[in-house]
Coordinates of C-alpha atoms and ligand atoms in Angstrom, one line a residue:
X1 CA 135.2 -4.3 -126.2
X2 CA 134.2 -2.3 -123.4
X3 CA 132.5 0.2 -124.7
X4 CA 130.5 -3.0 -126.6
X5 CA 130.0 -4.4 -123.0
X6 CA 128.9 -1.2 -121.6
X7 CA 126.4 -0.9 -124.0
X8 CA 124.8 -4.2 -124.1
X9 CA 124.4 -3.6 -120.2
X10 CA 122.9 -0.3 -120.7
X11 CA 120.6 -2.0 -123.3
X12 CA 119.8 -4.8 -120.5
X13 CA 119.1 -1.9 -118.2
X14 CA 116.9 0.1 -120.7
X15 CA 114.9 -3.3 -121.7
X16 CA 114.4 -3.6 -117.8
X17 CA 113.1 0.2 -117.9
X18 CA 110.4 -0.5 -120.4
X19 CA 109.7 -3.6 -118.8
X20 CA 108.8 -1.6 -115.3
X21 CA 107.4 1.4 -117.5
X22 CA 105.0 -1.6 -118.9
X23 CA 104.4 -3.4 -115.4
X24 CA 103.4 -0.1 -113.8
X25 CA 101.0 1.1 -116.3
X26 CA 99.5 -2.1 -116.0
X27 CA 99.1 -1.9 -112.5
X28 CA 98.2 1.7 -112.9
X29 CA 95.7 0.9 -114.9
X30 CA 93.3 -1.2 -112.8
X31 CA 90.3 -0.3 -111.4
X32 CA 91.1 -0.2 -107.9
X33 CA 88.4 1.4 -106.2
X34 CA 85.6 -1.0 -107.0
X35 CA 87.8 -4.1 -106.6
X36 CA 88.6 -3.2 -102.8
X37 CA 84.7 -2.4 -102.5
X38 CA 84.1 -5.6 -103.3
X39 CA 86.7 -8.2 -101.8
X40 CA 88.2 -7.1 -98.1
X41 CA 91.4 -9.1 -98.8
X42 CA 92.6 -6.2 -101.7
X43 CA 94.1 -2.9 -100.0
X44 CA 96.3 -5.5 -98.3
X45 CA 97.5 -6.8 -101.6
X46 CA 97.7 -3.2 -102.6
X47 CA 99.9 -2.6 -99.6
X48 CA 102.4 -5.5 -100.9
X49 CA 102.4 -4.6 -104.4
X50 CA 103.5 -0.7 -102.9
X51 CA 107.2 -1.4 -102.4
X52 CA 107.4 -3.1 -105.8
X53 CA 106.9 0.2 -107.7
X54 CA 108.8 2.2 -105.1
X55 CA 111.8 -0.5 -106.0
X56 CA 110.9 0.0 -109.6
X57 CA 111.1 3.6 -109.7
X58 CA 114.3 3.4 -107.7
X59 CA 115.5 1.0 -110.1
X60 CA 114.7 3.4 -113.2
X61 CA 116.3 5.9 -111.6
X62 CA 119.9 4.3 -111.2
X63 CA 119.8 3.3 -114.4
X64 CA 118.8 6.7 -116.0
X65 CA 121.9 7.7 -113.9
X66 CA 124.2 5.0 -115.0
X67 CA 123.1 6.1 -118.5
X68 CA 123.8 9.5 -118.1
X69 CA 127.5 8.6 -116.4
X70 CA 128.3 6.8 -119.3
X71 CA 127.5 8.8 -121.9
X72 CA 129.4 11.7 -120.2
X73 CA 132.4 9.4 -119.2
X74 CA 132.4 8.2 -123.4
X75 CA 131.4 12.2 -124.2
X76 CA 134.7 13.4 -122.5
X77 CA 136.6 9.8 -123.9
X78 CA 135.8 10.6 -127.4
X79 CA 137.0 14.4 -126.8
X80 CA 139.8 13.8 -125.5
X81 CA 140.8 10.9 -128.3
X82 CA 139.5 13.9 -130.8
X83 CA 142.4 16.7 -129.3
X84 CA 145.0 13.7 -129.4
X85 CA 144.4 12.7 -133.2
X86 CA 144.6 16.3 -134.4
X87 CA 147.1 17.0 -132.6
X88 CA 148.8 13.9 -134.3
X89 CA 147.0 14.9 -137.7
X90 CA 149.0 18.6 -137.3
X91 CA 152.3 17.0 -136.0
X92 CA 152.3 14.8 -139.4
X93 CA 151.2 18.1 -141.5
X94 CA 153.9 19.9 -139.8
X95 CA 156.9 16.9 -141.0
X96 CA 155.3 17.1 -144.5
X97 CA 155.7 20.4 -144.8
X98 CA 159.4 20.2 -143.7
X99 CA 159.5 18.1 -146.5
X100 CA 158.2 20.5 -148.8
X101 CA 160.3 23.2 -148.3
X102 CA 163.1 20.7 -148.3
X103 CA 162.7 20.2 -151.6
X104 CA 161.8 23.2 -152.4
X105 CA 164.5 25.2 -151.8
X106 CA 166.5 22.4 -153.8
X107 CA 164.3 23.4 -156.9
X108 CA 164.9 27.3 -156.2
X109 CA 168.5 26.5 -155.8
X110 CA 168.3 24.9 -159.4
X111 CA 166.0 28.0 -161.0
X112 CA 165.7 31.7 -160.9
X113 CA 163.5 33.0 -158.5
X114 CA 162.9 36.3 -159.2
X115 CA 159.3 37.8 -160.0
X116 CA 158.8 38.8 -163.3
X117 CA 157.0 42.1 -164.6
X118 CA 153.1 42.3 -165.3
X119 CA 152.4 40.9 -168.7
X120 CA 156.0 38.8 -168.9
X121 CA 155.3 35.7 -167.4
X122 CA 157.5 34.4 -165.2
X123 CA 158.5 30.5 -165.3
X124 CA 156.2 28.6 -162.9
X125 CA 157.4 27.4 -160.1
X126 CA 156.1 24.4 -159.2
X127 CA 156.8 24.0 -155.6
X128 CA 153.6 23.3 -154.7
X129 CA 152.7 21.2 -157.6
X130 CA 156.2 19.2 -157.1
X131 CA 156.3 18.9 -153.3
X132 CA 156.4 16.1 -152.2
X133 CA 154.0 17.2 -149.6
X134 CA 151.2 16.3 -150.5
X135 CA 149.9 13.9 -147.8
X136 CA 148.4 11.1 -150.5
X137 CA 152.1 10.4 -151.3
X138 CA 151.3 12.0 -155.0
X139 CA 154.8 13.2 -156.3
X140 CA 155.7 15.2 -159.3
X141 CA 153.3 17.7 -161.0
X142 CA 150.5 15.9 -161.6
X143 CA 148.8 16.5 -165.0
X144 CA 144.6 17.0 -165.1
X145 CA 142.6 16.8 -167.4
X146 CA 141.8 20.2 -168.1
X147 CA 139.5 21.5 -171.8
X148 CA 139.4 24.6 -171.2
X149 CA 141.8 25.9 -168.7
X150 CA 142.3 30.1 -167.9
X151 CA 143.4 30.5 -164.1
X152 CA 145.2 33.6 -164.0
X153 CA 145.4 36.3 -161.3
X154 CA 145.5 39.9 -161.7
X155 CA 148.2 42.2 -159.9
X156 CA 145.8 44.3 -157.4
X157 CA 145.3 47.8 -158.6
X158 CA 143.0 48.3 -155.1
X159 CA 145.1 47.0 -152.3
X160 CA 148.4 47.9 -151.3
X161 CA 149.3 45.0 -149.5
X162 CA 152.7 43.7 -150.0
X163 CA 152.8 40.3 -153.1
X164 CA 152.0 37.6 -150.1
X165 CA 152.5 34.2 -151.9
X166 CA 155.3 32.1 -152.5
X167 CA 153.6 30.3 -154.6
X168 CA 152.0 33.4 -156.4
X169 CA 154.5 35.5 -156.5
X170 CA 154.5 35.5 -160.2
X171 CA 151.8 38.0 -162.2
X172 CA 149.9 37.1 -165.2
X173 CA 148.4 39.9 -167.4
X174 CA 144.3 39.6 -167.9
X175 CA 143.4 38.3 -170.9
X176 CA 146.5 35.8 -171.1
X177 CA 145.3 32.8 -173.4
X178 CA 146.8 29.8 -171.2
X179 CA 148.1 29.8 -167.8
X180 CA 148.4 26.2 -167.2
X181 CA 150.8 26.4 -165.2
X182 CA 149.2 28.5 -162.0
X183 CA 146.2 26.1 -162.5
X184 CA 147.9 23.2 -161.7
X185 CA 149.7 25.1 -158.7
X186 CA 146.3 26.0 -157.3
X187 CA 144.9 22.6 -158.1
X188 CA 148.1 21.3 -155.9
X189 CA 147.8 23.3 -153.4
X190 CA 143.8 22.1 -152.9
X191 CA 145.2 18.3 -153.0
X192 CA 147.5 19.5 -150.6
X193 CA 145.2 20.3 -148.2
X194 CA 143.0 17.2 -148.5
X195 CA 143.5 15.1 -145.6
X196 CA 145.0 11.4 -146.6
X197 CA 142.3 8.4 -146.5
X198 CA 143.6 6.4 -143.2
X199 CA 142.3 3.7 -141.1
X200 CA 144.0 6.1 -138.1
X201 CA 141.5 8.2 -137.7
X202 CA 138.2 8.5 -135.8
X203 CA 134.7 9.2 -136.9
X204 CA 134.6 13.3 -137.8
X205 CA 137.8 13.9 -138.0
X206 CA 137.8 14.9 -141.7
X207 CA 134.5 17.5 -141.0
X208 CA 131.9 18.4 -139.3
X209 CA 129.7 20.5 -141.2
X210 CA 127.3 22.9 -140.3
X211 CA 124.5 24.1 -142.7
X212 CA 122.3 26.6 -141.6
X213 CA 119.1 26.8 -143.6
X214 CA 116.3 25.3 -144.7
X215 CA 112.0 26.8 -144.4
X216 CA 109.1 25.9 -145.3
X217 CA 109.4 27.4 -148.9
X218 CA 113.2 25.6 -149.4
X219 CA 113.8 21.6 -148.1
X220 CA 115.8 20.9 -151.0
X221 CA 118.3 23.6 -150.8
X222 CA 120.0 22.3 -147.6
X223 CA 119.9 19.0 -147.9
X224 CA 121.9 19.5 -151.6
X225 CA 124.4 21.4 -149.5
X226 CA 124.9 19.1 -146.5
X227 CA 124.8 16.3 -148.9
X228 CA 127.5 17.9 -151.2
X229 CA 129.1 18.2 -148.0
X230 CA 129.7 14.5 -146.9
X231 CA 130.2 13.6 -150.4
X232 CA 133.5 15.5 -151.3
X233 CA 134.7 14.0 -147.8
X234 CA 133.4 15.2 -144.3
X235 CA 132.2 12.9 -141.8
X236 CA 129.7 14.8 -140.3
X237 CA 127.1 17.0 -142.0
X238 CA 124.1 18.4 -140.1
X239 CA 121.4 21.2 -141.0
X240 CA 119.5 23.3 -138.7
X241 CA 116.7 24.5 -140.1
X242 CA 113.3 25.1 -139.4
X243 CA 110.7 23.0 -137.4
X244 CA 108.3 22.9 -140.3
X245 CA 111.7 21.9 -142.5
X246 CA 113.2 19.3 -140.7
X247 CA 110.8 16.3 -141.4
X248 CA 111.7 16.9 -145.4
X249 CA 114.9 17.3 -145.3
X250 CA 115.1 14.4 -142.6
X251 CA 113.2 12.3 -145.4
X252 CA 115.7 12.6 -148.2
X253 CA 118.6 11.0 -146.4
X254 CA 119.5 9.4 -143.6
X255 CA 122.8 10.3 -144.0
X256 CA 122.2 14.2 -142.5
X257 CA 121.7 14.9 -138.8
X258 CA 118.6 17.6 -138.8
X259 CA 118.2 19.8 -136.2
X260 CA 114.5 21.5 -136.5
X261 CA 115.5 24.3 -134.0
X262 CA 116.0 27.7 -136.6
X263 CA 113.1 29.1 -135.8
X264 CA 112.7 28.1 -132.1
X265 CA 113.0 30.3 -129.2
X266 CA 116.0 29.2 -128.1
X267 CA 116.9 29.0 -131.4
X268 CA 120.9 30.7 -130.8
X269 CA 121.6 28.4 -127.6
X270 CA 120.3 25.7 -129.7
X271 CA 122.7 25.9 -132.4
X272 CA 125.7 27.5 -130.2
X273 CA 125.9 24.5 -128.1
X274 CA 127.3 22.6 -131.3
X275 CA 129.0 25.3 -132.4
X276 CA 132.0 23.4 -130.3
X277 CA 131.9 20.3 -132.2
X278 CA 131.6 22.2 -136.0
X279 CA 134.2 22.8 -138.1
X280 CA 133.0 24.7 -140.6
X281 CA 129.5 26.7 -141.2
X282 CA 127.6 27.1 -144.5
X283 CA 124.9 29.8 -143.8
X284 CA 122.1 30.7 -146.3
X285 CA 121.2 27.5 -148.6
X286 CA 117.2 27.7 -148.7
X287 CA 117.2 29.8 -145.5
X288 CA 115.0 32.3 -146.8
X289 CA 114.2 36.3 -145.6
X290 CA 112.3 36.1 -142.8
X291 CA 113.1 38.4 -140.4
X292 CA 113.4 36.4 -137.4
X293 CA 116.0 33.8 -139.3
X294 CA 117.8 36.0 -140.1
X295 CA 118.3 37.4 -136.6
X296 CA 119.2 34.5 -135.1
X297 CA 121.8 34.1 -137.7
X298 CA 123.5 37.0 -137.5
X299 CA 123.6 36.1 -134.1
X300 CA 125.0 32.8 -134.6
X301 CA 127.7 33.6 -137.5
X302 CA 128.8 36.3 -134.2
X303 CA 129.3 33.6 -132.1
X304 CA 130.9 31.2 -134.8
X305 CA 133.4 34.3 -135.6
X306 CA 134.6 33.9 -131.9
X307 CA 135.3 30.3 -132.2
X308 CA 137.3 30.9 -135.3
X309 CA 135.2 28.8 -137.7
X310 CA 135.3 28.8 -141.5
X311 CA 132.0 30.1 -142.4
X312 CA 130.9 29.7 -146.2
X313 CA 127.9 32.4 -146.7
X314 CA 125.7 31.8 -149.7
X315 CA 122.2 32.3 -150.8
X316 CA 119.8 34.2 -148.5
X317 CA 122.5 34.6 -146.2
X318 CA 124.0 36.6 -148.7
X319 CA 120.5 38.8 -148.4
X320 CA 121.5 39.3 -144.4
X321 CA 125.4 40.5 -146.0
X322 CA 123.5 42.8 -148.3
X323 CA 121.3 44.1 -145.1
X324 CA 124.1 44.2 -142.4
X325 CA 127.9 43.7 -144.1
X326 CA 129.5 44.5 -141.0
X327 CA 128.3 40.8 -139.4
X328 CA 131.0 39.3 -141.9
X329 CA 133.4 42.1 -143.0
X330 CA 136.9 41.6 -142.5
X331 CA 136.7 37.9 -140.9
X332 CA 139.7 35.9 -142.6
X333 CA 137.8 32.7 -142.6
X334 CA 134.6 34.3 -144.3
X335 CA 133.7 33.4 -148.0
X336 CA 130.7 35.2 -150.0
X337 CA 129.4 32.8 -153.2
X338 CA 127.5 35.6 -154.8
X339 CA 125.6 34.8 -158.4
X340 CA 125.5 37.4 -160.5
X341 CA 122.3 38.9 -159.0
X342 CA 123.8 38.2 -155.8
X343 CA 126.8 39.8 -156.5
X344 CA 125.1 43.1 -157.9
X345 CA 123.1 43.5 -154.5
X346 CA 125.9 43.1 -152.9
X347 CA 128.2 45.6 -154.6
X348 CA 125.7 48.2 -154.6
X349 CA 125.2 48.4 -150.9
X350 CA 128.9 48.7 -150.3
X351 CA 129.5 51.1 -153.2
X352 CA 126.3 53.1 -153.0
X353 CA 126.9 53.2 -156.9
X354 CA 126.2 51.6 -160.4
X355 CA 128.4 48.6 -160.8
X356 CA 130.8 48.5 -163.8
X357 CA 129.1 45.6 -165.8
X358 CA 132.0 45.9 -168.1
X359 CA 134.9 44.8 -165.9
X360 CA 133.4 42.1 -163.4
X361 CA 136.8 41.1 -162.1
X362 CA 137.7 44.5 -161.3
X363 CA 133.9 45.2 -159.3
X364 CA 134.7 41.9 -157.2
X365 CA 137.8 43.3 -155.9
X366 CA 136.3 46.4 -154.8
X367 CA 133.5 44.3 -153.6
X368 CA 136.4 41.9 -151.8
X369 CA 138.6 45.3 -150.3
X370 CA 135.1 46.8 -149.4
X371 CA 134.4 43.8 -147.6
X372 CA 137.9 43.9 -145.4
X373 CA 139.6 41.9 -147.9
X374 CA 137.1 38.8 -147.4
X375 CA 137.6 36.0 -150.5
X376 CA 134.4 36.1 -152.6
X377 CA 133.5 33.8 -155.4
X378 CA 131.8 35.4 -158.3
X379 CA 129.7 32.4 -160.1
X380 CA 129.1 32.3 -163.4
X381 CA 130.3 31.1 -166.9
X382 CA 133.8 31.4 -165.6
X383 CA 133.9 31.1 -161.3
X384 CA 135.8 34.5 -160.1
X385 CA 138.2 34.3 -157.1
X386 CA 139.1 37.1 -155.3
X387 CA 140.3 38.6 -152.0
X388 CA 141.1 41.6 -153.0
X389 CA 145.0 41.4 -153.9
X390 CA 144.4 38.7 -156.6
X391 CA 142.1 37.7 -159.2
X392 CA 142.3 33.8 -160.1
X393 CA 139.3 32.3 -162.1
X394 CA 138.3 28.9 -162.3
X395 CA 137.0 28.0 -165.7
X396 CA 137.3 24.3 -165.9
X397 CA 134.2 23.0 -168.3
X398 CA 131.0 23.1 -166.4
X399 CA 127.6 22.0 -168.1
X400 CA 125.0 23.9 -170.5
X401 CA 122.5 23.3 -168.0
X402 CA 121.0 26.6 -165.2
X403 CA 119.1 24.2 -162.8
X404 CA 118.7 25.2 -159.6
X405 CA 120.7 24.0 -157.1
X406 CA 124.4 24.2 -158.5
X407 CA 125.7 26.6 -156.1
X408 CA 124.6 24.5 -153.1
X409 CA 126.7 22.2 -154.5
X410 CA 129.7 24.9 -154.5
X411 CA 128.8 26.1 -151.0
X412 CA 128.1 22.7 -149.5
X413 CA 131.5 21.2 -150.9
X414 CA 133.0 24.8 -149.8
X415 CA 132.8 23.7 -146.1
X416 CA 134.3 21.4 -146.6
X417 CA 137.5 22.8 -148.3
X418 CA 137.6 25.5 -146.4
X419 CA 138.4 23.5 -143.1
X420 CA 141.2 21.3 -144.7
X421 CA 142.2 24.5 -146.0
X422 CA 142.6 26.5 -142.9
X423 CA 144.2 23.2 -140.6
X424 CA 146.8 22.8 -143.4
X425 CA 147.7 26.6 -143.1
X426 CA 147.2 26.5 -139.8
X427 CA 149.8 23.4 -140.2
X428 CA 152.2 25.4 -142.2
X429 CA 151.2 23.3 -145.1
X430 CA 150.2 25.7 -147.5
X431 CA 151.9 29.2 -146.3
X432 CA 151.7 32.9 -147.2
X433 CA 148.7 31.8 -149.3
X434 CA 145.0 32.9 -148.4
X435 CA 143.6 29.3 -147.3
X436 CA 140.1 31.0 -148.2
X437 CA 141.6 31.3 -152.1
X438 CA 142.6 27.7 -152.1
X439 CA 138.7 26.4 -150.5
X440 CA 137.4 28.2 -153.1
X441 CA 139.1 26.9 -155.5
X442 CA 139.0 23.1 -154.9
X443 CA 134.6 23.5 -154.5
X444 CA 134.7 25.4 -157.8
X445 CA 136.8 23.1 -159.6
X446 CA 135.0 20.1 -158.1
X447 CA 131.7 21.6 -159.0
X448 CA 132.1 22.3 -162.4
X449 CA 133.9 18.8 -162.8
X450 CA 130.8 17.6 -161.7
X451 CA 128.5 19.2 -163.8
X452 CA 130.3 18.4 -166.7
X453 CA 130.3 14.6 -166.1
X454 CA 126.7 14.6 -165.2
X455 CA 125.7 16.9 -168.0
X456 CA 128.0 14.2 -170.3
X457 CA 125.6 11.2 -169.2
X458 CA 122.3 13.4 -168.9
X459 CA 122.2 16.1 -171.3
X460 CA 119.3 18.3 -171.5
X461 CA 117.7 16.1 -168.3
X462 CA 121.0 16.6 -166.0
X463 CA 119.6 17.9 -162.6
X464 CA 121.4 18.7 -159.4
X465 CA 121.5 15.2 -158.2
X466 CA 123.0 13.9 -160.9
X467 CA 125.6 16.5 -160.6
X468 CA 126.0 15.3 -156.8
X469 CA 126.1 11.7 -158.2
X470 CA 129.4 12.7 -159.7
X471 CA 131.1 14.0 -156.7
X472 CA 132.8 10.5 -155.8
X473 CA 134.4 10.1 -159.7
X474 CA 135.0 13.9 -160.2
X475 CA 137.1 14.5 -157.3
X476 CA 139.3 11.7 -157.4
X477 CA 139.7 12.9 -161.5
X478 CA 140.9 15.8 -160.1
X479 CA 142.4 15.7 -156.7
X480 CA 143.1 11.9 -156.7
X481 CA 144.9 10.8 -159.9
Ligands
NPW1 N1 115.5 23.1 -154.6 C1 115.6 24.1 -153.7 O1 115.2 24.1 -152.6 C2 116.4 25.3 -154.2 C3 116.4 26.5 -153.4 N2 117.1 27.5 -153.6 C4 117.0 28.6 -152.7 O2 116.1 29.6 -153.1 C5 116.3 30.8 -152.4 C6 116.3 32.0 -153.3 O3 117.4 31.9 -154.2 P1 117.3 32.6 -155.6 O4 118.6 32.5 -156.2 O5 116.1 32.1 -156.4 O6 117.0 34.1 -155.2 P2 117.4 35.5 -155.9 O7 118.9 35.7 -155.7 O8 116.5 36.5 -155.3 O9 117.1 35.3 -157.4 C7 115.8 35.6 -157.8 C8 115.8 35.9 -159.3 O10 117.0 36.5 -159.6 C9 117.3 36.2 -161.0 N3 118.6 35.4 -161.0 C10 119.0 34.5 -160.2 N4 120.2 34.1 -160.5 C11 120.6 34.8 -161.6 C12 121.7 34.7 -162.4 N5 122.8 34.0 -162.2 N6 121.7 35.6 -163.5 C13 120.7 36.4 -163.8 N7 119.5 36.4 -163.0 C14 119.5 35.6 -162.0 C15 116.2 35.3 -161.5 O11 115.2 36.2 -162.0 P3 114.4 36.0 -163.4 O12 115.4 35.6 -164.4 O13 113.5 34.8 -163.0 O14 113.7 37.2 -163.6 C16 115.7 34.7 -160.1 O15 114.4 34.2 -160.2 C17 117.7 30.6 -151.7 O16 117.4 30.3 -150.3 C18 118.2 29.4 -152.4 O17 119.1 28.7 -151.6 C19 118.1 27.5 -154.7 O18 119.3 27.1 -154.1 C20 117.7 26.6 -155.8 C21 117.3 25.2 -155.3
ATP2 N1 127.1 29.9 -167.3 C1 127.7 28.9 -166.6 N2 128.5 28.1 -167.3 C2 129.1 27.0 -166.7 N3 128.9 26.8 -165.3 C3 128.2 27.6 -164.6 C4 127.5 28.7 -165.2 N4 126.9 29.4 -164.3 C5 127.1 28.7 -163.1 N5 127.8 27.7 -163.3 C6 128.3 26.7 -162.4 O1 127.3 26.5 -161.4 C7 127.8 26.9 -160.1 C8 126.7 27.6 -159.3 O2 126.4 28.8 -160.0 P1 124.9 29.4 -160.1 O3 125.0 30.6 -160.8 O4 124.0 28.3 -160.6 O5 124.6 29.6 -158.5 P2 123.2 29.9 -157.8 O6 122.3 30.7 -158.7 O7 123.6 30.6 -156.5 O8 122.7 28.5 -157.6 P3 121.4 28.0 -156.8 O9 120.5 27.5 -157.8 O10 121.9 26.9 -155.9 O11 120.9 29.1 -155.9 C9 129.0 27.8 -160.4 O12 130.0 27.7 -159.4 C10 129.5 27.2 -161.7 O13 130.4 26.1 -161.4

């Protein structure tokens, strides 16, 4: 109510601005000169008419002040609402996840727990799947519909690091026909993650997503990302991209906030000063190679790396990773979304040898412990998880269709996940599991979902916005039923 009354009197204030704006041009725009030639009665109405537009400008003045004191008085409102709802968010993740390993360690109590050997799979443990953690209120394992599922993981023959997961703790030999089971735990881990629907909450709560891209050459690249974006569930999407850009991508939706600032000056202040208000960062979609971009986004993913931010690095930006790895090695909250042209690019400057085209799963790792242990996603006919102690692979049915635009689908929906991700870890929600795994995961599952349903209605004329059209029904299918 207040804020409503605040703002129909800064509206009465702003129509009185125009109205002096449009009184003083009109006065402004007599011609004085002659008229007091003429008549000897006019410089004293000129006189009397002076203090009027010294009043007027006075009066524009206070109220472009009271403006500005609102909108920083509501700036530091909404801020502080913002720290007290996730605070309240992570006090209610924390009391779910008491709940989880409540029951959990009733279910371990009632099965063995021990590991099994490579190759002898051990009984699943469904803690995840079971909890009753998940914040939607699901309970029990929850059974997908699933035609062709092959999620395994791979003991790691490259790192040493100790088995992490509770979850995972179990190993699957490669090759293994079904693993059901360790699909549905990852699947339940994603929904646990996924923060509950609730008329609690504020506006950006559930995302703000940053998509760095978009040139002359590629509009549609970013705006398929930022779009994916808002549709698997954040609140917020913008794009900064280039001046030249911005326009286009502004004229595909009114949904995305555009900033045409990429190739600016200014261009890292520009972004960095909403680097506060982000909480995630896709670089790359439809950026392109240009030198300069790609300067000001190393600089930028720098600065987003002190902050702590998920960043999802696809595309082009993938070009910059090729170029300069160390701006993204070994940053827990990085993901790389290499294609398989990507991918090879990539492993080749880390290597500085041929790649195995044999044994993909076994390159990525390398790739992934090269990298600092950083989860990358190998795209393809099956989508290849890894961060360098596992291998899990997402093979849901996808579509028969290679248009362009698929992955900024992945990448875009990415962001997303890989915020709820990393607050429910941060939460304890999902524990001694790499949040990056579990992001990667839900975008590729989601995607795939998607493209199957589109391709279902479309066929051979499925494009990337049908597949986008199917983010709504294809996540609650898989995250919501
Ligand atoms: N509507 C838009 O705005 C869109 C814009 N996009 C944006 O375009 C930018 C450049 O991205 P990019 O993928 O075209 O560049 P790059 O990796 O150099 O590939 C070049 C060549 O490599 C090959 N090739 C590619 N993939 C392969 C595979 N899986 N398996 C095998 N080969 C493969 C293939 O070569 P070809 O087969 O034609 O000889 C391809 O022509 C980037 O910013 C991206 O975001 C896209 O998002 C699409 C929608
Ligand atoms: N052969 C395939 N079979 C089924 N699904 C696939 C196949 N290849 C890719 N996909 C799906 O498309 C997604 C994007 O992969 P793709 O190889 O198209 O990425 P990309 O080349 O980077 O895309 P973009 O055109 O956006 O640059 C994958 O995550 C996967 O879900």
């Amino acid at each position: 109510m207040i804020r409503t009354r605040c703002v129909q009197q800064l509206s009465a204030l702003k129509r009185g601005s125009s109205l002096g704006t449009s009184m003083r041009s009109q006065n402004s725009g007599q011609p004085t000169s002659n008229l007091s030639a003429r008549t000897p009665k006019r410089p004293r109405k000129r006189r009397a008419n002076f203090p009027v537009e010294k009043l007027m400008e006075q009066f524009l003045e206070q109220s472009a002040q009271a403006e500005d004191n609102f909108y920083q008085v509501e700036e530091r409102r909404l801020q502080a609402e913002d720290r007290r709802r996730e605070m309240e968010h992570a006090r209610e993740l924390q009391m779910l996840q008491m709940l989880g390993q409540m029951f959990s360690s009733v279910s371990s109590a009632a099965a063995p727990s021990k590991a099994s050997p490579p190759a002898a799979r051990a009984p699943v443990n469904s803690s995840a799947s079971s909890s009753p953690s998940c914040p939607r209120g699901q309970s029990g394992q929850v059974k997908h519909p699933s035609p062709r599922r092959d999620c395994f993981t791979q003991q790691s023959r490259l790192s040493t690091s100790a088995p992490q997961a509770l979850v995972f703790d179990r190993y699957y030999s490669l090759g293994s026909t079904s693993h059901r089971g360790m699909d549905d735990d990852l699947l339940s881990l994603v929904k646990n993650t996924i923060p509950p629907l609730t008329s609690k909450k504020h506006k950006g709560q559930d995302g703000r997503i940053g998509i760095i891209g978009g040139c002359q050459d590629y509009t549609g690249a970013p705006y398929f990302a930022a779009i994916s974006a808002l549709k698997a569930g954040a609140d917020l999407s913008h794009v900064f991209c280039t001046k030249e850009a911005a326009p286009v991508i502004k004229s595909y939706s009114p949904e995305l906030i555009v900033h045409p600032v990429l190739d600016s000056p200014n261009a890292v202040e520009e972004i960095e000063k909403w680097l506060p208000r982000l909480h995630s960062l896709v670089v790359g979609p439809g950026l392109g190679r240009e030198g300069l971009l790609l300067k000001t986004v190393k600089e930028v993913i720098e600065k987003s790396k002190t902050r702590d931010i998920p960043i999802v690095i696809d595309a082009d930006g993938l070009w910059l990773v090729t170029q300069q790895p160390s701006v993204i090695q070994g940053y827990h909250k990085g993901i790389l979304t290499p294609n398989i042209m990507e991918f090879t690019r990539l492993y080749q400057a880390l290597n500085r040898e041929p790649m195995d085209s044999s044994d993909h799963q076994h390159s990525l790792m390398q790739l992934s412990v090269a990298m600092g242990n950083l989860t990358v996603v190998l795209k393809g006919e099956q989508d290849v998880i890894t961060d360098g102690s596992k291998v899990f692979t997402c093979s849901l049915e996808g579509s028969g269709r290679r248009c362009g635009g698929q992955g900024d689908l992945l990448s875009g929906s990415m962001g997303v996940f890989a915020h709820w991700a990393h607050s429910a870890s941060a939460a304890g929600v999902i524990r001694s599991v790499n949040p990056s795994v579990v992001a990667a995961y839900g975008a590729c599952s989601l995607t795939r979902q998607c493209n199957s349903q589109a391709f279902q209605r479309h066929g051979r004329s499925t494009t990337t916005s049908d597949m986008i059209q199917e983010i709504g029904s294809a996540f609650k299918k898989l995250f919501e039923s």
